[in-house]
Every structure is written in C-alpha cells, then in structure tokens.
XYZ file of C-alpha atoms in Angstrom:
640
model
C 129.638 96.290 95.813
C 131.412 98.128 98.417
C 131.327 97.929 102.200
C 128.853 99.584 104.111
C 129.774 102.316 106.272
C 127.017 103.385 108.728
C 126.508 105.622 111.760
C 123.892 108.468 112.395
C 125.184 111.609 112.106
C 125.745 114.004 114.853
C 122.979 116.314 115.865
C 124.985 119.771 115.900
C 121.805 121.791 115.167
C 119.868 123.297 117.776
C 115.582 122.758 117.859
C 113.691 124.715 116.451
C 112.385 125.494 119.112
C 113.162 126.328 122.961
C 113.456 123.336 124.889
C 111.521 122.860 128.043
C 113.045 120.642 130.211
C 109.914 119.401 132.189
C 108.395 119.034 129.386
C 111.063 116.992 127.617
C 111.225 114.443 131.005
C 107.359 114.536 130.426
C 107.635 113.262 126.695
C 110.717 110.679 127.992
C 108.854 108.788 130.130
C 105.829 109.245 127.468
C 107.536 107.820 124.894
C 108.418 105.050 126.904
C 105.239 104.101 128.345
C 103.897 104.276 124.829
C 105.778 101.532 123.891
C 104.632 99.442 126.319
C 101.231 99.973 126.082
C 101.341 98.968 122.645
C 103.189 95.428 124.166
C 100.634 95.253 126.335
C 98.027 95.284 123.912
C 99.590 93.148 121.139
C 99.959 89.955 124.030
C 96.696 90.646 125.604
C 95.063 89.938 121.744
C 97.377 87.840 119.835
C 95.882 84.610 119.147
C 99.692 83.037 118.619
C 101.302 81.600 122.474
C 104.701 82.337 120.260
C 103.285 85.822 120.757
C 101.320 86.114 124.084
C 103.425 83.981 125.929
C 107.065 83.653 124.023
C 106.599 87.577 123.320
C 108.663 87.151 120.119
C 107.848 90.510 119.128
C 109.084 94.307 119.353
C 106.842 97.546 119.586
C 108.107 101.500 118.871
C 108.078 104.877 117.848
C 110.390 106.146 115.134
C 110.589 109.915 114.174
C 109.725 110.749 110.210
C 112.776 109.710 109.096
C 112.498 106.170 110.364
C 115.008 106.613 113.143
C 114.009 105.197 116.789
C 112.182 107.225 119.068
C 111.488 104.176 121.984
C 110.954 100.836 121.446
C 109.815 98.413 124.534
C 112.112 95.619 125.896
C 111.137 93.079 123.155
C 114.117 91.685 121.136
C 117.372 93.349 121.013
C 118.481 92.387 117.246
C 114.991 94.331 116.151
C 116.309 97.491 116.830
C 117.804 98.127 113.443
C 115.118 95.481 111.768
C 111.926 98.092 112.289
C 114.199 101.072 111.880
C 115.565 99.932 108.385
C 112.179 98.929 107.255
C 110.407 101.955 108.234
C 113.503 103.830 105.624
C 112.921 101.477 103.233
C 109.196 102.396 103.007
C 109.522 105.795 102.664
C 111.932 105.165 99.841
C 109.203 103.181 97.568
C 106.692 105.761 99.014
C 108.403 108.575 97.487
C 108.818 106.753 94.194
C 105.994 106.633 93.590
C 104.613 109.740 93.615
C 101.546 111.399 95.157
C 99.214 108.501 94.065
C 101.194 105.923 95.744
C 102.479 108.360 98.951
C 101.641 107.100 102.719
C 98.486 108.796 103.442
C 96.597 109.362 107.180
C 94.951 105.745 108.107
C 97.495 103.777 105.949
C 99.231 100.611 107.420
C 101.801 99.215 105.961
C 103.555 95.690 105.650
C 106.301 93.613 104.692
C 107.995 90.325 105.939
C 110.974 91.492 103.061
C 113.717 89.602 104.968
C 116.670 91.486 103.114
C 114.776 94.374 104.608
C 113.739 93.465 107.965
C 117.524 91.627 108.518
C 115.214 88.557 109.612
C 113.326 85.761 108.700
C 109.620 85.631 106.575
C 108.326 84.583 109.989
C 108.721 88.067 110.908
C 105.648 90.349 110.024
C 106.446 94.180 110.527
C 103.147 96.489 110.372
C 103.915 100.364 110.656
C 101.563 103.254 110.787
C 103.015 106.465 109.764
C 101.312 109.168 112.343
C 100.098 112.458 110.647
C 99.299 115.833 112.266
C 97.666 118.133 110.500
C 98.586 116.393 107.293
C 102.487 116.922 108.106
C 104.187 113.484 108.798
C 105.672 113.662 112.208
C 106.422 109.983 113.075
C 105.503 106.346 112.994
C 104.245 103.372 114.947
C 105.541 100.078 114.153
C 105.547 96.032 115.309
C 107.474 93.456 114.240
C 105.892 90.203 115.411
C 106.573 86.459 114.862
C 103.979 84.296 112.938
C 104.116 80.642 113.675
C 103.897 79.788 110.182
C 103.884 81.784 106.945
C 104.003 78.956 104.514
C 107.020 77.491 102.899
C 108.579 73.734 103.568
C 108.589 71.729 106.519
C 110.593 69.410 108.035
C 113.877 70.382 105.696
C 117.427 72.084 105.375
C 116.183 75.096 103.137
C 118.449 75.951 100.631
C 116.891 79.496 99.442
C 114.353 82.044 100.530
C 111.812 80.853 98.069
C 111.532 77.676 99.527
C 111.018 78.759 103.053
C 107.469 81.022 102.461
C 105.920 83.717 101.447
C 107.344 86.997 100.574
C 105.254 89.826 101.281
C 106.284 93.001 99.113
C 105.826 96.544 100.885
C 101.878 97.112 100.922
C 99.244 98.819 101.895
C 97.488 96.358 104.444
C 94.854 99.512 105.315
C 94.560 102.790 102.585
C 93.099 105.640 104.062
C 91.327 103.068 106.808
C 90.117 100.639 104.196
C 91.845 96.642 104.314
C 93.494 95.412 101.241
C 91.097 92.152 100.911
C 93.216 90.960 97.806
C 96.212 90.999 100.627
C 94.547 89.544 103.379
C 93.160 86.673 100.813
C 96.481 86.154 99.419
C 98.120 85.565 103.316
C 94.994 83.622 104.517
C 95.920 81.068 101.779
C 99.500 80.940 101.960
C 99.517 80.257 105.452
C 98.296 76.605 107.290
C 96.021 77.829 110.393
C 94.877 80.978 109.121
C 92.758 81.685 112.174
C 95.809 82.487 113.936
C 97.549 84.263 111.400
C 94.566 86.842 110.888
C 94.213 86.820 114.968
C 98.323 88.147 114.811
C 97.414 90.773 112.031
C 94.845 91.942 113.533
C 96.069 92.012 117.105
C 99.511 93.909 115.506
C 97.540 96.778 113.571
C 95.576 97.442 117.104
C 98.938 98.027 118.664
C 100.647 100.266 116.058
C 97.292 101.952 116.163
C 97.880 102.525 119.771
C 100.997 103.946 119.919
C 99.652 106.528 116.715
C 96.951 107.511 118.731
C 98.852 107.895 122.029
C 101.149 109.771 119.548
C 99.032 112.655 118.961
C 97.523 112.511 122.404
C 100.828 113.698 123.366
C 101.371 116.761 120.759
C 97.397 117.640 120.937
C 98.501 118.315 124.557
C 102.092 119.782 124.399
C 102.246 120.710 120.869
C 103.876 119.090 117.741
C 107.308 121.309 118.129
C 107.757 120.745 121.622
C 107.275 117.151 121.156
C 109.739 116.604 118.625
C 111.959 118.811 119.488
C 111.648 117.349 122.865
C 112.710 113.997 121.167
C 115.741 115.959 119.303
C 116.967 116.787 122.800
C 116.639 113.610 124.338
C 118.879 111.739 121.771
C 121.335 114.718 121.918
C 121.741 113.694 125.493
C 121.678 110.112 124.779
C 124.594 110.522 122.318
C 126.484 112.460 124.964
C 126.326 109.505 127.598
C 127.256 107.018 124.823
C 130.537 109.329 124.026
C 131.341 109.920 127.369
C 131.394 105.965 128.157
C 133.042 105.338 124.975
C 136.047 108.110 125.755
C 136.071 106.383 129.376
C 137.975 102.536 126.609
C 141.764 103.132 126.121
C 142.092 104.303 122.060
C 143.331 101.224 120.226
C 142.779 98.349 117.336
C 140.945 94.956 119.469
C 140.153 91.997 117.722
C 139.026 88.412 118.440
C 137.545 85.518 116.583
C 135.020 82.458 116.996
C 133.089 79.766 115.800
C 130.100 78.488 114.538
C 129.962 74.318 114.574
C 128.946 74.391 110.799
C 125.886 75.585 108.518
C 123.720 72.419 108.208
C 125.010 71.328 104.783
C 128.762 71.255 105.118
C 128.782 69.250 108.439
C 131.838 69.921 110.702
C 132.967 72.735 108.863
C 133.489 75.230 111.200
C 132.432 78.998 110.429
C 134.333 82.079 111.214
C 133.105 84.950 113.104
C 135.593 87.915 113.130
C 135.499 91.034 114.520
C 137.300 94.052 114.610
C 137.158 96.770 116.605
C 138.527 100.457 116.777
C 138.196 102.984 119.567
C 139.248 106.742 118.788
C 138.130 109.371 121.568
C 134.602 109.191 121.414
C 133.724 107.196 118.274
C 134.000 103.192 118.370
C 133.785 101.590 114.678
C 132.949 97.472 114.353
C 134.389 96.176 111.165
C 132.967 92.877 110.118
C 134.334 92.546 107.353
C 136.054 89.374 108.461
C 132.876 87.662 109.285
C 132.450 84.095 107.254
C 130.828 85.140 103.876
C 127.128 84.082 103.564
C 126.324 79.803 104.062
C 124.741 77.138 101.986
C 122.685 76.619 104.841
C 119.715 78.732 106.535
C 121.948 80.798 109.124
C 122.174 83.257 107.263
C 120.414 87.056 108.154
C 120.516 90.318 106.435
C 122.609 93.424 107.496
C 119.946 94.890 109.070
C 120.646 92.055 111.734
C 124.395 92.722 111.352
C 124.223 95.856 112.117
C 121.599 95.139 114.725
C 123.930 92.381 116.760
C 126.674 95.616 116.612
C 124.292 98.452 117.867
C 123.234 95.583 120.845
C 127.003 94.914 121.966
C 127.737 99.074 122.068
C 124.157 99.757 123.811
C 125.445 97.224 126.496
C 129.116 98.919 126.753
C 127.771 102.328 126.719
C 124.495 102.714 127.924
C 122.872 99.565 129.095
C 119.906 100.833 130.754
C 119.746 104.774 129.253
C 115.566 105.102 128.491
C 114.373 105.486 126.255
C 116.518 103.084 123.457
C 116.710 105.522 120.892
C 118.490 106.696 117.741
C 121.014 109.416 119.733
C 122.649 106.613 121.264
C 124.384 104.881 117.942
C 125.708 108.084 116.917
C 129.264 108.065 118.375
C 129.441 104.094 116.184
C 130.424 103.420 112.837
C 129.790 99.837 111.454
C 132.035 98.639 108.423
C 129.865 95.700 106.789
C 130.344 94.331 103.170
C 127.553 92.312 101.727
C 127.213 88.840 101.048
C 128.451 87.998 104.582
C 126.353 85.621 107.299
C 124.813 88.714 108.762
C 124.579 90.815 105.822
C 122.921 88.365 103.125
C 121.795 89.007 99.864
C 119.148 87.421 97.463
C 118.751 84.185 97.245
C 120.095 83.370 100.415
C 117.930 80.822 102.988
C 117.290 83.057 106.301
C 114.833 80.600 108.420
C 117.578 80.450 110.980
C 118.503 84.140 111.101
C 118.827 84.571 114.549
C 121.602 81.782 115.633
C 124.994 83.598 113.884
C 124.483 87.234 115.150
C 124.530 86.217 119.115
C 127.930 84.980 118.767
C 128.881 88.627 116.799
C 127.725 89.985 119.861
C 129.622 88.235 121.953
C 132.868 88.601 120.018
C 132.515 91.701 120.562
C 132.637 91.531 123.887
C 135.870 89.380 123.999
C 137.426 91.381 121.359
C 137.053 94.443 124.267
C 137.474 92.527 127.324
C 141.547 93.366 126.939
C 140.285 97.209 126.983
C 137.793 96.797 129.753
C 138.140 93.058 131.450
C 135.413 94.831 133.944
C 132.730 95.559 131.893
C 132.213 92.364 129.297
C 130.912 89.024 129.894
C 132.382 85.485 129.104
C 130.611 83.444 126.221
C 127.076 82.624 126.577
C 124.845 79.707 125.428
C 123.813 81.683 122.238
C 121.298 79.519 120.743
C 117.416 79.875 120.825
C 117.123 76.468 121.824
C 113.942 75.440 120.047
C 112.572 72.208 118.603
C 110.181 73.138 116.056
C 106.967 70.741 115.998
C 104.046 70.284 113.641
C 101.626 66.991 113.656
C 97.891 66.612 114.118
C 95.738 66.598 116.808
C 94.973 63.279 118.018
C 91.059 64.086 118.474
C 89.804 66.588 115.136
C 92.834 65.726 113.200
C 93.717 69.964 113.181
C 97.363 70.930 112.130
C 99.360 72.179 115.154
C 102.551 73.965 115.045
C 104.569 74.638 117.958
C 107.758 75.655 119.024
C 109.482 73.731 121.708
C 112.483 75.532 123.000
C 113.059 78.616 124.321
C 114.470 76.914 127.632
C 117.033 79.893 128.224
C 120.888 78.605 128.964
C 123.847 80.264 131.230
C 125.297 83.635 130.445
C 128.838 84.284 130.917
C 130.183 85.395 134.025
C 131.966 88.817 134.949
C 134.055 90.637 137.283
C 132.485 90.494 140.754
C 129.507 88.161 139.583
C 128.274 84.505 138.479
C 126.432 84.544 135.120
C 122.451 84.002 134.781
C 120.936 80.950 134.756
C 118.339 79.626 132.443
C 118.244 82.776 130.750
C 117.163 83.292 127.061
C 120.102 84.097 124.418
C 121.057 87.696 124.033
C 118.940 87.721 120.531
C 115.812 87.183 121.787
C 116.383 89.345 125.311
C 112.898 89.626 126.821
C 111.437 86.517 125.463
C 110.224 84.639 127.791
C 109.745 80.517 127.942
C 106.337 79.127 127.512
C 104.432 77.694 130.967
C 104.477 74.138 130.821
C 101.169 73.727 131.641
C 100.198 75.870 128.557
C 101.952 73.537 126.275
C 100.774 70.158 127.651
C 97.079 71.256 127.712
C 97.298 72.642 123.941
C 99.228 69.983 122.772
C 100.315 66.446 122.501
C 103.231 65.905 124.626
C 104.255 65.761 128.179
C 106.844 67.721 129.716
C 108.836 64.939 131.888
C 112.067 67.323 133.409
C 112.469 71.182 133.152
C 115.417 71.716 135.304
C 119.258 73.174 135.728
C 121.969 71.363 134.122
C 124.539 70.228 137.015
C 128.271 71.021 135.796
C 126.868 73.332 132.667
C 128.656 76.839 133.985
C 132.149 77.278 133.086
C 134.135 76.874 136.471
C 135.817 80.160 137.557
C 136.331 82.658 140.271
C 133.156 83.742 138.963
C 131.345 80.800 137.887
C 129.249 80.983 134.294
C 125.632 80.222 134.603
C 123.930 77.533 134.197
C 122.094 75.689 131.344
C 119.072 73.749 131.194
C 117.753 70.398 130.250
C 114.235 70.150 128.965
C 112.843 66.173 128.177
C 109.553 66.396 126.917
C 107.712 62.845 125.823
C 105.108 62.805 122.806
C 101.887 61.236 123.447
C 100.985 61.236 119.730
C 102.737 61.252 115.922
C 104.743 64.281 115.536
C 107.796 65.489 113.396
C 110.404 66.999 115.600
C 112.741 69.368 114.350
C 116.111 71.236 116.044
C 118.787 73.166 114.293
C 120.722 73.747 117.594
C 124.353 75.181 117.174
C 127.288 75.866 119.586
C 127.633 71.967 120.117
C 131.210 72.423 120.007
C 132.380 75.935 120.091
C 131.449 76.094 123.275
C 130.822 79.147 125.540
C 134.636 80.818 126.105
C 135.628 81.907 129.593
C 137.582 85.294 130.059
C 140.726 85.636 132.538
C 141.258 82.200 133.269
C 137.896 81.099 132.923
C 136.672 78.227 132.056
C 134.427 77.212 128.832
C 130.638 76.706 129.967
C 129.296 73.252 128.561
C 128.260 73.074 124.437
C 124.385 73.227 123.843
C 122.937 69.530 122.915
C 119.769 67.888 121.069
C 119.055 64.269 121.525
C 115.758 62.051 121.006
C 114.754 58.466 123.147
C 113.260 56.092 121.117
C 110.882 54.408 123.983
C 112.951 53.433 126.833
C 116.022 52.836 124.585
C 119.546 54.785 125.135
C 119.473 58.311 124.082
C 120.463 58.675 120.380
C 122.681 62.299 120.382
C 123.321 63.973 117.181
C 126.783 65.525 117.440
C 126.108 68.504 114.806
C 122.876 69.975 117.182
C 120.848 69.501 113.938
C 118.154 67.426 113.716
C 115.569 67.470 110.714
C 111.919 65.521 109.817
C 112.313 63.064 112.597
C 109.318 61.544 113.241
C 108.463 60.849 116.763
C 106.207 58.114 117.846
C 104.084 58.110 121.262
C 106.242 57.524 124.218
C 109.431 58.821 122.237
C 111.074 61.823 123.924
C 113.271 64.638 122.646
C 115.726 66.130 124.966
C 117.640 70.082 124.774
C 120.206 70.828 126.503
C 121.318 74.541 126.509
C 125.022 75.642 127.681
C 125.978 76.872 130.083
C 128.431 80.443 130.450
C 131.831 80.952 130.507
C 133.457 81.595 133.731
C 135.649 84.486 134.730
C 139.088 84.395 136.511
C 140.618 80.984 137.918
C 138.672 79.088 139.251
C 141.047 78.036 141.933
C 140.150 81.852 143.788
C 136.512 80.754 143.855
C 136.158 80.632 148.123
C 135.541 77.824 149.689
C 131.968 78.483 150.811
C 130.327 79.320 147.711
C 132.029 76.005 146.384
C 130.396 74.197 149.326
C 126.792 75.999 148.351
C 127.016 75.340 144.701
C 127.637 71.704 145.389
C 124.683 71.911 148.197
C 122.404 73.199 145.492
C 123.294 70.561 143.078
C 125.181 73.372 140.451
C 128.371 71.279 140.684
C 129.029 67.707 141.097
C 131.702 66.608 143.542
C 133.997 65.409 140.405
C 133.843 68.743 139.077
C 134.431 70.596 142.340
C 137.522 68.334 142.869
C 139.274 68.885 138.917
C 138.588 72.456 138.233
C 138.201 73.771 142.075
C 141.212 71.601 143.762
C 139.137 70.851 145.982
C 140.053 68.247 148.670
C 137.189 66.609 150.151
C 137.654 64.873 153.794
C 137.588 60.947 152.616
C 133.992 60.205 151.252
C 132.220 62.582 152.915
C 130.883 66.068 151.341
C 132.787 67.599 154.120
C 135.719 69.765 152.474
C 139.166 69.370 154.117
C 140.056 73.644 153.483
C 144.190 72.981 154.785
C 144.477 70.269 152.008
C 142.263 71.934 149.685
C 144.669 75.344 150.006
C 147.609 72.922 149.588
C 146.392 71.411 146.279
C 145.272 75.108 145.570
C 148.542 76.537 145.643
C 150.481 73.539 143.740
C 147.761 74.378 140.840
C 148.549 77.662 140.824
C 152.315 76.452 140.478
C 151.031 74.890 137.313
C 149.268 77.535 136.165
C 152.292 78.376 133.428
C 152.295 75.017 131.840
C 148.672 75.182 131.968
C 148.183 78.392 129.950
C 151.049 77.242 127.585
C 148.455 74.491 126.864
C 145.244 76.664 126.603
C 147.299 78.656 124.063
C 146.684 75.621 121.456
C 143.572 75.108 119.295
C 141.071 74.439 121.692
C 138.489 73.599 119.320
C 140.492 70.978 117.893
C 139.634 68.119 119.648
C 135.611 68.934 118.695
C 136.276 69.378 115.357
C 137.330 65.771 115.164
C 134.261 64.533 116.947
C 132.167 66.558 114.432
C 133.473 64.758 111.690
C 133.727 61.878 113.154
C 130.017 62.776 113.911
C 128.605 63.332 110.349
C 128.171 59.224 110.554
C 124.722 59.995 112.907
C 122.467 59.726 109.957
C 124.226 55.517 109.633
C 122.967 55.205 113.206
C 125.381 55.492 115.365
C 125.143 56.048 118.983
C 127.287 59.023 120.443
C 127.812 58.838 124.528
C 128.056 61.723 127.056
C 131.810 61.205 127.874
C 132.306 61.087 123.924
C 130.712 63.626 123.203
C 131.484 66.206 125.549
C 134.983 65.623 127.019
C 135.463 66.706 130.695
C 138.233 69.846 129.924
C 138.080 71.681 132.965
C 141.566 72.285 133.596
C-alpha cells in the first residue's frame, strides 16, 4: 500500500451565492454556539461521570461532505475521528443504493476503530440533517462508554479481544430504533443501564444540533447558510497561510520516545517526524514513525492525522472560531499504513490515545529551530488513569471506574512557565473528576491530590508542574495503569531542562511503596487499606535556568514548587548558611562560573540522554520477581 497523502483542497470557487457579511458573522457565532449546546445537553443527561464529569466526548457540525463545520472544545485528536467517520458513512451509504441511502430521521453508528482512529470505547452517533429532502449537513458525537465489553484486567493483543465492534448502522430509520441493535449492545456490555443512558443521552444531542441546524436556514435560508460556511473557511484558510508564510521555508526534523509497548519491555519506540515548510503550505511526513506495536498503543490514521491537524491548529490558528475544515487546507500529511498512529486490522487499539501526544509534541520541537517563540517544551503526555472494576461492597453491583485523569505540567515557552496539573494535549478539555464524586460512588478514599514539588523542568521559564494522586481502597478491587513516559521524560527547549517522568506505584498496607519502572501495571488486585499512587510529569523548561531571577526562585520555593536541593543544583543558587534566606552576591558568583561551564555542559547534553533510563528499564523488567525500585533509583536527579 502506498503512503497517504492528505490535505483539503483549496476553495478557489466563489458561492453560489452573494455573501452577506452580517449574516455570515451571524451563522459564525451560530455555528459555534450550536456546538455547545449540544455539549451542554449530552453532560446534563449522560448517565456515565466519564461523560458528565470527565467530558470525554466531542460534539459538531460537518457540511454534506463530512468536512467540519464547528465542533465544541471537547478533545483535540477527535477532530479528524468524527470527520473521517462521517466520509466513511456516506461511502457505504452510496453503495448501497436507494434502499440502503441515509434518509430524514436516520441516526447512525459505529465504534469501527480503523474508522474512528480510536478505541471501541468510543461510540460516534451522527444525524445527517435534510432540508427539503436535499442533504445539507450533519450532526455528530463521539462519546466515551465506560465499558463496551471485551477483557479485563489484561495486555490485549488484538482488537477482537478488547470488545465489541459495532459495524456502520442504522441506530434510528426514518425515526424508528433498531431493537435488534440496541439488544445486541445491551448484552455485550456489563452495566447496561449506563450504556443505554450514554446512547440515549448522545442521539438527544446530535438531535440538537440537527434541529438548531435548520432553525438557522428556516430563518436565513439554506444558500446563505452554507455559503455563509464556504466563506468562513475561505477566511480561515487565509489566516492559517498567512501564519504559515510568517516560518522560514525549510526541511525540520526531530525524534522521540516512547518507554516501550507493554510486551517488549524496555524497548524503546521511535517517534519521527518530519516537517516541510514552502510559502504557505506546511507538509508532516510520518513516515518515520515506529511501525504499528505488539502491544495496545496503537491508533488508526484517523488519529495520526488528527495529532498533525492539532500541532498546525496550535501554530497557525490557536484560537480562530469556529475549528473548521478551511483551516487544514494550506497542510499536507504524508502517512503510510501500518504505523503506531495509522494501524491496520488486527491491531489492539485500547490504548489509542498515549502515542499521538508525543507526535504532537515532536512536532513542536521539530519547529522550535524555525520559531523558538511560538512552541512549547515536552509535556507530561499521558492520560494518567488507573482503570478500576470490583464490586460493591453492599449489593455486590459491578463498578467500573476510571481513576486518573489528574492532569501533569506542560512545557514551558518564551516569556512563560508551563501549566500545572493540566490534562495531556489529547484529551484538551477533559476535565478531572471531583473527589467527592468518586469517594461517594465508590469504594476508595482519596488520601493526597496535590502538586508534585521538583516535577517542572528547571529553566528560565520553568515547566509546569505534575501531580501526585494516592487514593486508598476500602474494598477488593483490581487496579489497572498502562502509564508511559516513565523514562522519556518531558524534553526542555533552549537550555531547558527535562520535566520529571510520569510514575505508577501501589502500597501494600503500610509497607514501602512497590514502583513498577515500565508505568504498566495489569490485574493487580488491591486489598482494603492498599493504596495506588500516579504521579504525572511535569514540563520541560525553556532557556537556562541559571537566568531564572532571583525572586521568582524565592516564590517557587515559598510555594513549595521547588525544594531547596533543587533550587541550589539547577538554579546556583547560594543560600545564606541554613537559612531560606538567599545570599544574591554569591548566588550571581556561582551563576556566572556555571555559565563558564555552560560549553562542557552542552558537550555533555549532546550524548544519549535516554541512555541511562534505558538501563533502568531493563534492569526494571525484574518487577514482576518482586523487586523493590526506590525514588533516587528510579528517577536520577539530572538537573544540570
């Protein structure tokens, strides 16, 4: 099979017809609010807290092609998922012919995860929106179901094993339910309540945004609305080329890693990126990205392509509204199948998400030669989640829960800090669940929620902070984490420093922590009074950290951000005996005999930095005998 070379044309024709400008404004900011009503909506009714609280969904409007008209802050990587499905449905649709063709009151379904780009977790419902029995758009969600069948508690090894695939079908013909489809889900999933709650709570919302659809053409008129929506991605493809023209032409590259793929332990896995700028076009070749894994990191090239559209949205036009179509069109994405992020059949894809953050942010170092100004250091890039199913102490009820989403530090950039306790690029406006939710649903106590001291990568701008999250069970429960970025840890840019490597660990009672060096912990039964413990990573920092001043040294360590060690071997400083006071003349002293240094230093940096983890990691695979990994062992102090 050959590569695949995308990128949406260029819209050289004019409407069809004359363009009103109020009127197009009037449709922007309708398109836009359309989207979130239809959030709105799916989280005030979704019976899933992965859904009304996590908001692990995305909501839009796509024109009758499938490309995207608006979709709502939801997550990033979806952006090509819906858009790609929505295609692919009007492909089988037109295959089959007038008896099988998308009619008005039709919704329509899949979880196809070589479709979607994403895992079977994912259910995407669409409504295509007729007017006057023309098709002039659709409505679509993509949504996370706690559970849609498939093993627990293991490494899969294929898709087959990890639930059930759901064809493209007709959930509603002509208004009426599929019953045979809604029987064959309610059995092939363990708390159907819920799942039926999230299917029905998703087909009111892409019902929404179909009838706030034709709310808006019944009142402006179907050929002022589109071509409304022609006109507003013309000019959204003009601000993309105009920021693109604004990079210096040339061929940048970079490369990272991923610690390993849950199978092979401590074999590291390539990401590679290339990219081209050429006046106004930018093309991402991935062809260099590690070919698809044993293990279930894998995701389908609707996510590759996703993770690229993400990184050039945030170069170009970071917060143009509404996120639509017009804005890819100056980007060309070179990806061959049979890669990480563009998988093919039978590939596992449970973990889809983890492997296309860290495209994303290659990306971003690959350009930060081109524009050190306007890219971030490394972030945490993982989800952070401990997946947990056991049964309720009092009726005996299956529960399944996801224990994560704890956010981590971003990387810094010019003339700022990174974020702290953010959520991973991926999964942008997901949010955390409230403690309080979690404790009261569940079995299990949250004992510490709080910043990770000494996480952010030191720097002149310092990367943010992670998190550490220790939550206690208070009944039998299986505890599962697939964490990654242990060891290829978040990179700084200009000097920066790394941010610390994302962790897992469980406490047996009051015993010693038990870390597992690969992140990945599977079926590990937890007891009452045991504990499991995440630790996200913090961000890379940006320029040398000997140019941080003085006084926001002396806040961070106030705040608790640093620890005095830290402040004294990566920010020279010199503290006046054993107070907290800083001495500032000896601390510019030891400053400027650093910066002497700072040759031999980057002759240093300029050697395998990851090769000191590797050896850990294999040193590492030896968890499963028992052994007992320690902080200092585990994660080196390499500031300078």
């Amino acid at each position: 099979m050959s590569a695949t070379v995308s990128a949406t044309s260029t819209s050289a024709t004019s409407t069809a017809a004359r363009v009103d400008p109020v009127i197009t404004e009037i449709v922007r900011n309708a398109v836009v609010a359309i989207s979130e009503e239809m959030k709105t909506n799916l989280m005030r009714t979704a019976y899933s807290m992965v859904i009304y609280e996590a908001q692990d969904f995305t909501v839009g409007l796509f024109d009758a092609k499938g490309n995207i008209v608006s979709i709502a802050i939801g997550l990033p990587n979806f952006i090509r998922g819906m858009s790609d499905t929505i295609k692919a449905m009007l492909l089988h649709y037109a295959s089959e012919g007038d008896n099988g063709a998308m009619a008005p009151g039709d919704v329509l379904v899949t979880n196809d995860a070589y479709v979607t780009g994403s895992h079977l977790n994912h259910i995407t419902l669409v409504v295509p929106i007729f007017h006057e029995q023309r098709l002039v758009a659709f409505s679509a969600c993509m949504a996370h179901w706690a559970d849609i069948g498939g093993a627990l508690n293991i490494l899969t090894r294929d898709i087959y094993s990890e639930g059930l695939q759901v064809p493209i079908l007709k959930m509603y013909a002509a208004g009426e339910i599929n019953k045979d489809l809604l029987a064959i889900l309610r059995m092939n999933i363990r708390i159907p309540e819920r799942g039926m709650g999230d299917l029905h709570a998703q087909t009111a919302a892409v019902r929404t945004g179909a009838k706030r659809f034709l709310e808006l053409i019944a009142r402006y008129g179907a050929e002022q609305v589109l071509s409304s929506i022609a006109a507003i991605m013309d000019h959204s493809e003009a601000m993309a080329r105009k920021q693109v023209l604004s990079i210096p032409d040339g061929e940048y590259s970079a490369e990272s890693y991923m610690d390993d793929d849950g199978v092979d332990a401590g074999k590291r896995i390539p990401i590679r990126v290339k990219v081209t700028v050429a006046g106004d076009e930018m093309t991402i070749d991935l062809t260099e990205v590690s070919m698809q894994v044993k293990g279930f990191y894998n995701c389908g090239e609707a996510a590759g392509r996703g993770c690229c559209q993400v990184a050039f949205k945030c170069l170009t036009s970071a917060l143009e509204k509404p996120i639509n179509e017009g804005s890819f069109r100056p980007l060309k994405i070179i990806l061959p199948p049979s890669r990480v992020v563009s998988a093919t059949k039978p590939a596992p894809m449970r973990r889809w998400m983890t492997y296309p953050m860290t495209v994303v942010d290659t990306i971003f170092k690959a350009m930060a030669p081109a524009i050190p100004d306007r890219v971030i250091a490394g972030h945490h890039a993982d989800l952070m989640t401990a997946a947990i199913n056991g049964n309720m102490p009092g009726d005996g009820k299956l529960f399944i829960v996801y224990g994560g989403l704890i956010g981590g530090g971003w990387g810094a950039k010019y003339g700022a800090d990174g974020s702290n306790a953010t959520i991973c690029i991926n999964d942008g406006d997901t949010h955390n669940s409230p403690l309080e939710q979690v404790e009261a649903k569940y079995p299990m106590v949250v004992e510490r929620y709080g910043l990770r001291e000494d996480s952010g990568g030191a720097g002149r701008w310092q990367g943010g902070m992670g998190t550490e999250k220790k939550v206690r069970a208070t009944s039998e429960w299986m505890f599962n984490a697939q964490v990654e970025r242990v060891y290829c840890r978040p990179w700084g840019l200009v000097g920066g420093h790394p941010g610390a490597g994302n962790s897992v660990g469980v406490q047996v009672g009051d015993d010693k922590e038990l870390r597992f060096p690969s992140g990945k912990v599977l079926g590990r039964l937890l007891k009452p009074g045991d504990a499991y413990i995440l630790r996200s990573g913090g961000g890379g920092g940006y320029g040398s950290p000997l140019d941080r001043p003085l006084d926001i040294v002396e806040a961070d360590l106030i705040e608790g951000y640093i620890s005095r060690q830290k402040a004294e071997a990566c920010y020279g400083i010199v503290f006046e005996g054993a107070s907290s006071r800083i001495d500032r003349l000896a601390t510019e002293a030891k400053r400027a005999k650093l910066r002497s240094l700072s040759g031999a230093i980057a002759e240093r940096d300029n050697e395998d930095p990851l090769a000191e983890e590797a050896a850990l990691l294999e040193a590492g695979n030896e968890q499963s005998k028992g052994l007992y990994f320690t902080e200092g062992m585990l994660f080196p102090l390499r500031c300078c």
